[in-house]
């Protein structure tokens, strides 16, 4: 398929071994940890009902993301996902930024996941009578083990992810049945615990920020595009299926937690579903949720290593970042140097002790990426109108999803401004400085025409 | 020294072993194979 | 056909330097908000010291069911009150709002403009003039 002449030498590539279940496991695996920790910070910002509204509004945002992403990814199937899309549709600087969003969002989320595993070990040790356990060795072990697994091949990595994500999802269902949803007032006390909106409607807008946790990372499915057997089919299927799983899990989680904990507690809880299991008062349930929380965090970190390393690898392959990282392991067929490089970085993020900063950085990087998608799809349809190239999937109602997405993104920026304004500015400063640095210093190492790899005709208007 | 201290120590040791294995493998790959071959993947290749 | 651009090869030292540079930038932007936070925390602590009346379950005026859930979570009135009385401040500073909006929009406009310029070169080299 390559257009370059004169190199008939043997080429290396990643293995095409994944099926739609792996894609589901990659997408849901990254996100499901959000139901076990993090979503509940939206309760602090806007109350329990505020959080529920945020859950639905952000659900709409992600439905737009999934629709748009499915169309572009089923057409541009390459590791690097949205990065490769940006490179073909908007241009190099945008692509560089999108690549950074991906690497940052996933590596920071990975660090937060590893911290959750560490904290969970600590509270487990406390429950068994050993106070003050040092969490560091368990944080490092989580990252080291998952990096090792990722290094050794994508098939085992994502098969494991499928199993543990499935267990974590089932645990939410079991907990839901255990709180006797058909018998309100027995275990669940919604009537007494649910209050009016504590901050009014501005609080609801503010809670959109952490409402992102309900779904953050689902779009990472398209990083696997070079490793699935049939990208045009598996990626839309796995992503949409994942989105449905998450909508169910998010609603159940909200319903359980809002009926068990006062919102002021819920808004700052570290592991809300585990606390819910504890409140029901059964040791078995408590144990199940302990395991499920750990599994969810591990699955998420695992998927994050997978996605972040593919994005970093793609940046290296195109020389946006040092070309050294563009190597593939001859035996395991993984972007092994990128995997190694990101290990100490994830560990150092975890050890900064700035969990809320790290989480905000992760969310905002995701949000910047969604803003890009809304611009991207409009340009995509203009430059290659329907019928001019083969699209694996065409999303309906264009440009309505793109406009909705842009409006919801703006609302979420405003939500972040409320309460986390300095973080927002400092993260923007990072991307601005990085962009200038890329234009001035890095771009000279990039081959021009080689960046465009799709077998498409010349875009309209260029 | 109780069970949890032993577990913490074990976690350090296992992490170190895994990371050392990865780095050693990466170095040996670089020595065995031609750098150009390792970099030869192309975006969107079928 | 436009002139084919042949990029320079980057040496080892440059590759390592560039990787580290991006990392340094990330850490810097993670640390930056801490400077502001330290100031806020100091003023918040001063405010908290002013209202140092010991709270009780009665003074919090919770319904019995809510109080029971707090107790199940292992909270006494004092600890619960600390959480109940922590509130976000959503007063909007219009100056900062405008600054943030300008930076955000400016960032995207800048990025789209530069990308477009670079993209035209890519297309010109790939498909010819």
Short mmCIF file of N, CA, C and O in Angstrom, two decimals, chain C residues 2-99:
data_model
loop_
_atom_site.label_atom_id
_atom_site.label_comp_id
_atom_site.label_asym_id
_atom_site.label_seq_id
_atom_site.Cartn_x
_atom_site.Cartn_y
_atom_site.Cartn_z
N UNK C 2 6.43 20.81 -6.23
CA UNK C 2 7.22 21.64 -5.31
C UNK C 2 8.48 20.92 -4.90
O UNK C 2 8.59 19.71 -5.04
N UNK C 3 9.41 21.67 -4.39
CA UNK C 3 10.68 21.09 -3.95
C UNK C 3 10.42 20.11 -2.81
O UNK C 3 9.65 20.39 -1.91
N UNK C 4 11.08 18.97 -2.89
CA UNK C 4 10.93 17.97 -1.84
C UNK C 4 11.75 18.40 -0.61
O UNK C 4 12.91 18.74 -0.72
N UNK C 5 11.11 18.39 0.53
CA UNK C 5 11.80 18.81 1.75
C UNK C 5 12.47 17.62 2.42
O UNK C 5 11.81 16.63 2.74
N UNK C 6 13.77 17.69 2.59
CA UNK C 6 14.48 16.59 3.27
C UNK C 6 14.90 17.05 4.67
O UNK C 6 15.76 17.92 4.81
N UNK C 7 14.29 16.48 5.71
CA UNK C 7 14.60 16.95 7.06
C UNK C 7 15.97 16.48 7.53
O UNK C 7 16.46 15.44 7.08
N UNK C 8 16.62 17.22 8.42
CA UNK C 8 17.90 16.78 8.98
C UNK C 8 17.68 15.59 9.91
O UNK C 8 16.59 15.43 10.46
N UNK C 9 18.69 14.75 10.05
CA UNK C 9 18.59 13.64 11.01
C UNK C 9 18.96 14.17 12.39
O UNK C 9 19.91 14.93 12.54
N UNK C 10 18.19 13.75 13.41
CA UNK C 10 18.48 14.25 14.74
C UNK C 10 19.38 13.28 15.48
O UNK C 10 19.17 12.07 15.47
N UNK C 11 20.42 13.82 16.14
CA UNK C 11 21.36 12.98 16.87
C UNK C 11 20.79 12.51 18.20
O UNK C 11 19.70 12.90 18.61
N UNK C 12 21.55 11.64 18.87
CA UNK C 12 21.12 11.07 20.15
C UNK C 12 20.86 12.15 21.19
O UNK C 12 19.85 12.13 21.87
N UNK C 13 21.82 13.07 21.26
CA UNK C 13 21.71 14.08 22.31
C UNK C 13 20.44 14.90 22.13
O UNK C 13 19.70 15.12 23.08
N UNK C 14 20.17 15.30 20.90
CA UNK C 14 18.98 16.10 20.63
C UNK C 14 17.71 15.34 20.98
O UNK C 14 16.76 15.91 21.52
N UNK C 15 17.68 14.04 20.67
CA UNK C 15 16.49 13.24 20.96
C UNK C 15 16.22 13.18 22.46
O UNK C 15 15.08 13.32 22.91
N UNK C 16 17.30 12.98 23.23
CA UNK C 16 17.12 12.89 24.68
C UNK C 16 16.69 14.25 25.23
O UNK C 16 15.76 14.36 26.03
N UNK C 17 17.36 15.31 24.73
CA UNK C 17 17.03 16.64 25.21
C UNK C 17 15.57 16.97 24.96
O UNK C 17 14.87 17.46 25.84
N UNK C 18 15.06 16.66 23.77
CA UNK C 18 13.69 17.00 23.43
C UNK C 18 12.69 16.24 24.29
O UNK C 18 11.65 16.78 24.71
N UNK C 19 12.97 14.97 24.57
CA UNK C 19 12.06 14.20 25.43
C UNK C 19 12.00 14.82 26.82
O UNK C 19 10.93 14.96 27.41
N UNK C 20 13.18 15.17 27.34
CA UNK C 20 13.23 15.73 28.69
C UNK C 20 12.57 17.11 28.75
O UNK C 20 11.94 17.47 29.74
N UNK C 21 12.70 17.86 27.67
CA UNK C 21 12.13 19.20 27.65
C UNK C 21 10.61 19.16 27.84
O UNK C 21 10.05 19.91 28.65
N UNK C 22 9.95 18.26 27.12
CA UNK C 22 8.49 18.16 27.25
C UNK C 22 8.11 17.78 28.67
O UNK C 22 7.18 18.32 29.27
N UNK C 23 8.90 16.83 29.23
CA UNK C 23 8.62 16.40 30.60
C UNK C 23 8.72 17.57 31.58
O UNK C 23 7.86 17.76 32.44
N UNK C 24 9.79 18.34 31.43
CA UNK C 24 9.99 19.48 32.34
C UNK C 24 8.80 20.43 32.25
O UNK C 24 8.30 20.91 33.27
N UNK C 25 8.30 20.65 31.04
CA UNK C 25 7.14 21.52 30.85
C UNK C 25 5.92 20.99 31.60
O UNK C 25 5.19 21.74 32.26
N UNK C 26 5.70 19.67 31.52
CA UNK C 26 4.54 19.08 32.19
C UNK C 26 4.62 19.30 33.69
O UNK C 26 3.66 19.74 34.32
N UNK C 27 5.79 19.01 34.25
CA UNK C 27 5.93 19.17 35.71
C UNK C 27 5.69 20.62 36.12
O UNK C 27 5.02 20.90 37.10
N UNK C 28 6.22 21.51 35.31
CA UNK C 28 6.06 22.93 35.62
C UNK C 28 4.58 23.30 35.69
O UNK C 28 4.13 23.97 36.62
N UNK C 29 3.81 22.84 34.70
CA UNK C 29 2.41 23.24 34.69
C UNK C 29 1.60 22.52 35.76
O UNK C 29 0.55 22.98 36.19
N UNK C 30 2.11 21.36 36.23
CA UNK C 30 1.45 20.70 37.37
C UNK C 30 1.69 21.49 38.66
O UNK C 30 0.83 21.57 39.53
N UNK C 31 2.88 22.05 38.78
CA UNK C 31 3.26 22.73 40.02
C UNK C 31 2.68 24.15 40.10
O UNK C 31 2.42 24.66 41.16
N UNK C 32 2.50 24.77 38.93
CA UNK C 32 2.13 26.18 38.89
C UNK C 32 0.91 26.52 39.76
O UNK C 32 0.97 27.46 40.57
N UNK C 33 -0.20 25.78 39.63
CA UNK C 33 -1.38 26.16 40.43
C UNK C 33 -1.14 26.06 41.93
O UNK C 33 -1.87 26.67 42.71
N UNK C 34 -0.13 25.31 42.34
CA UNK C 34 0.15 25.17 43.78
C UNK C 34 0.47 26.52 44.41
O UNK C 34 0.10 26.79 45.55
N UNK C 35 1.15 27.36 43.65
CA UNK C 35 1.50 28.68 44.18
C UNK C 35 0.25 29.45 44.57
O UNK C 35 0.17 30.04 45.64
N UNK C 36 -0.77 29.37 43.69
CA UNK C 36 -2.02 30.08 43.98
C UNK C 36 -2.77 29.40 45.12
O UNK C 36 -3.35 30.04 45.97
N UNK C 37 -2.74 28.06 45.10
CA UNK C 37 -3.47 27.31 46.12
C UNK C 37 -2.96 27.62 47.51
O UNK C 37 -3.72 27.75 48.45
N UNK C 38 -1.65 27.76 47.66
CA UNK C 38 -1.07 28.03 48.98
C UNK C 38 -1.66 29.32 49.55
O UNK C 38 -1.99 29.40 50.73
N UNK C 39 -1.82 30.32 48.68
CA UNK C 39 -2.39 31.58 49.13
C UNK C 39 -3.83 31.40 49.59
O UNK C 39 -4.23 31.85 50.65
N UNK C 40 -4.62 30.70 48.75
CA UNK C 40 -6.03 30.48 49.08
C UNK C 40 -6.18 29.73 50.40
O UNK C 40 -7.01 30.07 51.22
N UNK C 41 -5.34 28.70 50.58
CA UNK C 41 -5.44 27.88 51.79
C UNK C 41 -5.20 28.73 53.03
O UNK C 41 -5.87 28.58 54.05
N UNK C 42 -4.25 29.65 52.92
CA UNK C 42 -3.93 30.50 54.06
C UNK C 42 -5.13 31.37 54.45
O UNK C 42 -5.48 31.47 55.64
N UNK C 43 -5.80 31.94 53.44
CA UNK C 43 -6.94 32.80 53.77
C UNK C 43 -8.12 31.97 54.27
O UNK C 43 -8.89 32.41 55.12
N UNK C 44 -8.28 30.74 53.74
CA UNK C 44 -9.37 29.88 54.19
C UNK C 44 -9.18 29.49 55.65
O UNK C 44 -10.13 29.46 56.44
N UNK C 45 -7.92 29.20 56.02
CA UNK C 45 -7.64 28.81 57.40
C UNK C 45 -7.98 29.95 58.36
O UNK C 45 -8.53 29.73 59.44
N UNK C 46 -7.69 31.17 57.94
CA UNK C 46 -8.01 32.32 58.78
C UNK C 46 -9.52 32.43 58.98
O UNK C 46 -10.00 32.72 60.07
N UNK C 47 -10.28 32.19 57.91
CA UNK C 47 -11.74 32.26 57.99
C UNK C 47 -12.30 31.18 58.91
O UNK C 47 -13.22 31.43 59.69
N UNK C 48 -11.73 29.98 58.84
CA UNK C 48 -12.25 28.87 59.63
C UNK C 48 -12.03 29.11 61.12
O UNK C 48 -12.86 28.75 61.95
N UNK C 49 -10.91 29.73 61.45
CA UNK C 49 -10.60 29.97 62.85
C UNK C 49 -11.63 30.90 63.50
O UNK C 49 -11.89 30.83 64.70
N UNK C 50 -12.23 31.79 62.70
CA UNK C 50 -13.18 32.76 63.23
C UNK C 50 -14.43 32.10 63.80
O UNK C 50 -14.98 32.56 64.80
N UNK C 51 -14.90 31.00 63.16
CA UNK C 51 -16.16 30.39 63.61
C UNK C 51 -15.90 29.07 64.34
O UNK C 51 -16.29 28.02 63.87
N UNK C 52 -15.21 29.15 65.47
CA UNK C 52 -14.82 27.94 66.16
C UNK C 52 -15.78 27.56 67.28
O UNK C 52 -15.41 27.46 68.43
N UNK C 53 -17.06 27.38 66.90
CA UNK C 53 -18.02 26.88 67.88
C UNK C 53 -18.16 25.38 67.65
O UNK C 53 -18.34 24.93 66.53
N UNK C 54 -18.06 24.59 68.71
CA UNK C 54 -18.10 23.14 68.54
C UNK C 54 -19.50 22.69 68.11
O UNK C 54 -20.48 22.92 68.82
N UNK C 55 -19.62 22.05 66.93
CA UNK C 55 -20.95 21.66 66.46
C UNK C 55 -21.44 20.36 67.12
O UNK C 55 -20.64 19.54 67.55
N UNK C 56 -22.75 20.21 67.20
CA UNK C 56 -23.36 18.98 67.69
C UNK C 56 -24.35 18.52 66.64
O UNK C 56 -24.65 19.25 65.70
N UNK C 57 -24.88 17.28 66.79
CA UNK C 57 -25.88 16.79 65.84
C UNK C 57 -27.09 17.73 65.82
O UNK C 57 -27.67 17.99 64.78
N UNK C 58 -27.44 18.26 67.02
CA UNK C 58 -28.60 19.14 67.08
C UNK C 58 -28.37 20.41 66.28
O UNK C 58 -29.23 20.86 65.52
N UNK C 59 -27.17 20.99 66.44
CA UNK C 59 -26.91 22.25 65.75
C UNK C 59 -26.86 22.07 64.24
O UNK C 59 -27.05 23.01 63.48
N UNK C 60 -26.61 20.83 63.77
CA UNK C 60 -26.55 20.59 62.32
C UNK C 60 -27.94 20.40 61.72
O UNK C 60 -28.11 20.47 60.51
N UNK C 61 -28.93 20.12 62.59
CA UNK C 61 -30.33 19.98 62.17
C UNK C 61 -30.51 18.98 61.04
O UNK C 61 -31.06 19.29 59.99
N UNK C 62 -30.03 17.76 61.26
CA UNK C 62 -30.20 16.71 60.25
C UNK C 62 -31.37 15.84 60.65
O UNK C 62 -31.70 15.72 61.83
N UNK C 63 -32.01 15.21 59.64
CA UNK C 63 -33.08 14.27 59.98
C UNK C 63 -32.43 13.02 60.59
O UNK C 63 -31.26 12.74 60.33
N UNK C 64 -33.20 12.27 61.39
CA UNK C 64 -32.62 11.10 62.07
C UNK C 64 -31.99 10.10 61.09
O UNK C 64 -30.93 9.54 61.38
N UNK C 65 -32.63 9.91 59.92
CA UNK C 65 -32.10 8.94 58.96
C UNK C 65 -30.72 9.39 58.45
O UNK C 65 -29.78 8.61 58.39
N UNK C 66 -30.63 10.68 58.12
CA UNK C 66 -29.36 11.20 57.61
C UNK C 66 -28.27 11.08 58.68
O UNK C 66 -27.14 10.66 58.42
N UNK C 67 -28.66 11.43 59.91
CA UNK C 67 -27.69 11.34 61.02
C UNK C 67 -27.20 9.90 61.17
O UNK C 67 -26.01 9.66 61.37
N UNK C 68 -28.13 8.94 61.03
CA UNK C 68 -27.77 7.54 61.17
C UNK C 68 -26.74 7.13 60.11
O UNK C 68 -25.77 6.42 60.42
N UNK C 69 -26.94 7.59 58.86
CA UNK C 69 -26.00 7.23 57.79
C UNK C 69 -24.61 7.82 58.06
O UNK C 69 -23.61 7.17 57.84
N UNK C 70 -24.58 9.06 58.57
CA UNK C 70 -23.29 9.65 58.94
C UNK C 70 -22.60 8.78 59.99
O UNK C 70 -21.40 8.50 59.90
N UNK C 71 -23.38 8.36 60.98
CA UNK C 71 -22.77 7.57 62.07
C UNK C 71 -22.28 6.23 61.55
O UNK C 71 -21.23 5.74 61.96
N UNK C 72 -23.06 5.63 60.63
CA UNK C 72 -22.63 4.35 60.03
C UNK C 72 -21.30 4.51 59.30
O UNK C 72 -20.52 3.58 59.21
N UNK C 73 -21.07 5.69 58.73
CA UNK C 73 -19.83 5.94 58.00
C UNK C 73 -18.68 6.23 58.96
O UNK C 73 -17.56 6.46 58.55
N UNK C 74 -18.98 6.25 60.28
CA UNK C 74 -17.94 6.46 61.26
C UNK C 74 -17.66 7.93 61.55
O UNK C 74 -16.57 8.29 61.97
N UNK C 75 -18.64 8.79 61.29
CA UNK C 75 -18.45 10.22 61.52
C UNK C 75 -19.16 10.66 62.79
O UNK C 75 -20.29 10.25 63.04
N UNK C 76 -18.50 11.52 63.59
CA UNK C 76 -19.22 12.17 64.68
C UNK C 76 -19.62 13.57 64.20
O UNK C 76 -19.28 13.99 63.10
N UNK C 77 -20.37 14.27 65.04
CA UNK C 77 -20.94 15.56 64.61
C UNK C 77 -19.86 16.53 64.15
O UNK C 77 -20.02 17.24 63.16
N UNK C 78 -18.75 16.51 64.85
CA UNK C 78 -17.71 17.49 64.54
C UNK C 78 -17.10 17.25 63.16
O UNK C 78 -16.96 18.17 62.34
N UNK C 79 -16.78 15.97 62.88
CA UNK C 79 -16.19 15.64 61.58
C UNK C 79 -17.19 15.87 60.46
O UNK C 79 -16.84 16.35 59.37
N UNK C 80 -18.46 15.51 60.72
CA UNK C 80 -19.48 15.71 59.69
C UNK C 80 -19.65 17.19 59.40
O UNK C 80 -19.78 17.59 58.24
N UNK C 81 -19.64 18.00 60.45
CA UNK C 81 -19.84 19.44 60.27
C UNK C 81 -18.73 20.03 59.40
O UNK C 81 -18.98 20.92 58.58
N UNK C 82 -17.52 19.50 59.56
CA UNK C 82 -16.41 20.01 58.75
C UNK C 82 -16.70 19.83 57.26
O UNK C 82 -16.44 20.71 56.45
N UNK C 83 -17.28 18.65 56.92
CA UNK C 83 -17.61 18.41 55.52
C UNK C 83 -18.82 19.23 55.08
O UNK C 83 -18.86 19.79 53.99
N UNK C 84 -19.84 19.29 55.97
CA UNK C 84 -21.08 19.98 55.60
C UNK C 84 -20.81 21.46 55.39
O UNK C 84 -21.40 22.10 54.53
N UNK C 85 -19.88 22.03 56.17
CA UNK C 85 -19.64 23.47 56.07
C UNK C 85 -18.60 23.86 55.01
O UNK C 85 -18.36 25.03 54.79
N UNK C 86 -17.96 22.86 54.37
CA UNK C 86 -17.04 23.20 53.28
C UNK C 86 -17.87 23.51 52.04
O UNK C 86 -18.65 22.68 51.60
N UNK C 87 -17.70 24.69 51.50
CA UNK C 87 -18.53 25.04 50.34
C UNK C 87 -17.66 25.62 49.23
O UNK C 87 -16.67 26.29 49.47
N UNK C 88 -18.09 25.35 47.98
CA UNK C 88 -17.44 25.99 46.84
C UNK C 88 -17.89 27.43 46.74
O UNK C 88 -19.01 27.77 47.12
N UNK C 89 -17.02 28.26 46.23
CA UNK C 89 -17.38 29.65 46.01
C UNK C 89 -17.51 29.86 44.50
O UNK C 89 -16.53 29.80 43.77
N UNK C 90 -18.74 30.07 44.04
CA UNK C 90 -18.96 30.20 42.60
C UNK C 90 -19.14 31.65 42.14
O UNK C 90 -19.74 31.90 41.12
N UNK C 91 -18.66 32.61 42.96
CA UNK C 91 -18.73 33.98 42.45
C UNK C 91 -17.77 34.09 41.27
O UNK C 91 -16.63 33.63 41.34
N UNK C 92 -18.27 34.68 40.18
CA UNK C 92 -17.49 34.73 38.95
C UNK C 92 -16.77 36.06 38.86
O UNK C 92 -17.38 37.11 38.96
N UNK C 93 -15.44 35.97 38.70
CA UNK C 93 -14.67 37.18 38.49
C UNK C 93 -14.65 37.45 36.99
O UNK C 93 -14.00 36.71 36.23
N UNK C 94 -15.36 38.48 36.50
CA UNK C 94 -15.50 38.67 35.05
C UNK C 94 -14.16 38.88 34.35
O UNK C 94 -13.99 38.43 33.21
N UNK C 95 -13.22 39.52 35.05
CA UNK C 95 -11.93 39.76 34.40
C UNK C 95 -11.24 38.43 34.09
O UNK C 95 -10.77 38.18 32.97
N UNK C 96 -11.23 37.53 35.09
CA UNK C 96 -10.58 36.24 34.88
C UNK C 96 -11.32 35.40 33.85
O UNK C 96 -10.71 34.65 33.08
N UNK C 97 -12.65 35.53 33.86
CA UNK C 97 -13.44 34.77 32.89
C UNK C 97 -13.07 35.19 31.47
O UNK C 97 -12.84 34.35 30.59
N UNK C 98 -12.96 36.51 31.26
CA UNK C 98 -12.61 37.01 29.93
C UNK C 98 -11.20 36.58 29.56
O UNK C 98 -10.95 36.10 28.45
N UNK C 99 -10.27 36.69 30.51
CA UNK C 99 -8.89 36.28 30.23
C UNK C 99 -8.84 34.81 29.82
O UNK C 99 -8.23 34.44 28.82
#
